[in-house]
Amino acid sequence: MQYNPGWNGSSVNLLHVRAAGPGDSLHYVWSSIGAPAVLLVATQSPSSDLRVNWTQLLSANPAGAVWIDPPDSVVYSTAVVFTKLFEFSEAKPSGKLFYPTYELSEFSWDSLNHTLNHTALTAELRGVPATDPGGGFSNGSLAFRVTAYESGGRDGHLPSLLHTANSSQLEFLLAGVAPRGNSSRFVLEVATVEEAGTVRRLQSERSIDDEYTPTIFEVLSLVAEPQNGSSTLGFLQWKATAYGSASPRREDGIQCRAQGLQAANWSLPTSSIVQAYFGDSLGSTCTISALNVSFGGEEGEVYREKRYLSWSVLLGFGEPPRDTFSPLVISITAVALGTPLAMLLLGSCLVLLAQRRRYSEYEPIN
């Protein structure tokens, strides 16, 4: 993990997370220069590295300021940009009442270096609006907490996402922000950038197993696939829940919904890290898609009471991890289903045996 590689100042935030394998390497570049975003690059070289032209990156035209060396080692690259935070309330009978949008590109962000933990491989990007006429952020903040992984496993806190060494976790945190309505709900807009030949697709999977995330049976994945193939290049994955506590329990669950993936026919807000890498192709050959993720039920009571919101999403390369039944669940299921079946078979055998004995004591009547 490198903070602002090649730059001594802390007035801007750029975090480079590099994972090296025997024949390849993965790069995650998190930044709050402009709109908060992450650049994901996979290479076929174990020694590839990030290069930044800081003078150009901080200029009005950052195209070409960020690249991977050697450039021909790159096999896949994408970006995820967190653009806006909407707030609305269910104003009956007139419908939804939207409040002024929080543009994340206009936030003021704290130095990420203060929260960087090289041992735990975590960092937190925290910010507030540069101007806040309504005072909603006077005692609160919005944050993105990043966690990198060296191996596979499962996160210790709900929703207990299953991860691999090819993925990183992001937590979207809203803490202490005063809602502007009695039943406010929040919506986070997430945009993705894909180079020519790659498309994004939103898929939902349901399971009867809620062992690791009680009462939640749906997992959503935003996967990137080549147009002429079936292999998955990268993904965003999350469970259909958020939580209203820093130490979440089942009862702290907040409803989470994805409102559909749409082709974005608008230009991205200022996000220098994305413009710096993709350059002129960002407005021509690249495909930009947007997804709205909403939090809260119709009443929005959990957030209004606790003023805390946490949503976890996994980002990575290749196929998204898939949960399977644990040996404990398999054993319990086998006992639960096997015992009645064994009793049924035993009972059937006893009945048949009793019938044969009863009829064998009599001669048939002519």
Tab-separated table of N, CA and C in Angstrom, residues 40 82 101 109 314 322:
chain	number	residue	atom	x	y	z
A	40	LEU	N	-9.085	-0.006	-11.325
A	40	LEU	CA	-8.663	-1.396	-11.168
A	40	LEU	C	-7.966	-1.834	-12.454
A	82	PHE	N	-17.893	7.033	-7.533
A	82	PHE	CA	-19.024	7.319	-6.648
A	82	PHE	C	-19.376	8.788	-6.847
A	101	THR	N	-29.205	17.574	-4.128
A	101	THR	CA	-28.273	16.446	-4.229
A	101	THR	C	-26.912	16.799	-3.639
A	109	TRP	N	-12.151	16.429	1.506
A	109	TRP	CA	-11.766	15.139	2.073
A	109	TRP	C	-10.569	15.272	3.013
A	314	LEU	N	-17.861	-5.756	-2.362
A	314	LEU	CA	-16.590	-6.379	-2.713
A	314	LEU	C	-16.261	-6.037	-4.162
A	322	ARG	N	-18.436	-17.325	-4.545
A	322	ARG	CA	-19.766	-17.913	-4.390
A	322	ARG	C	-19.831	-18.675	-3.069
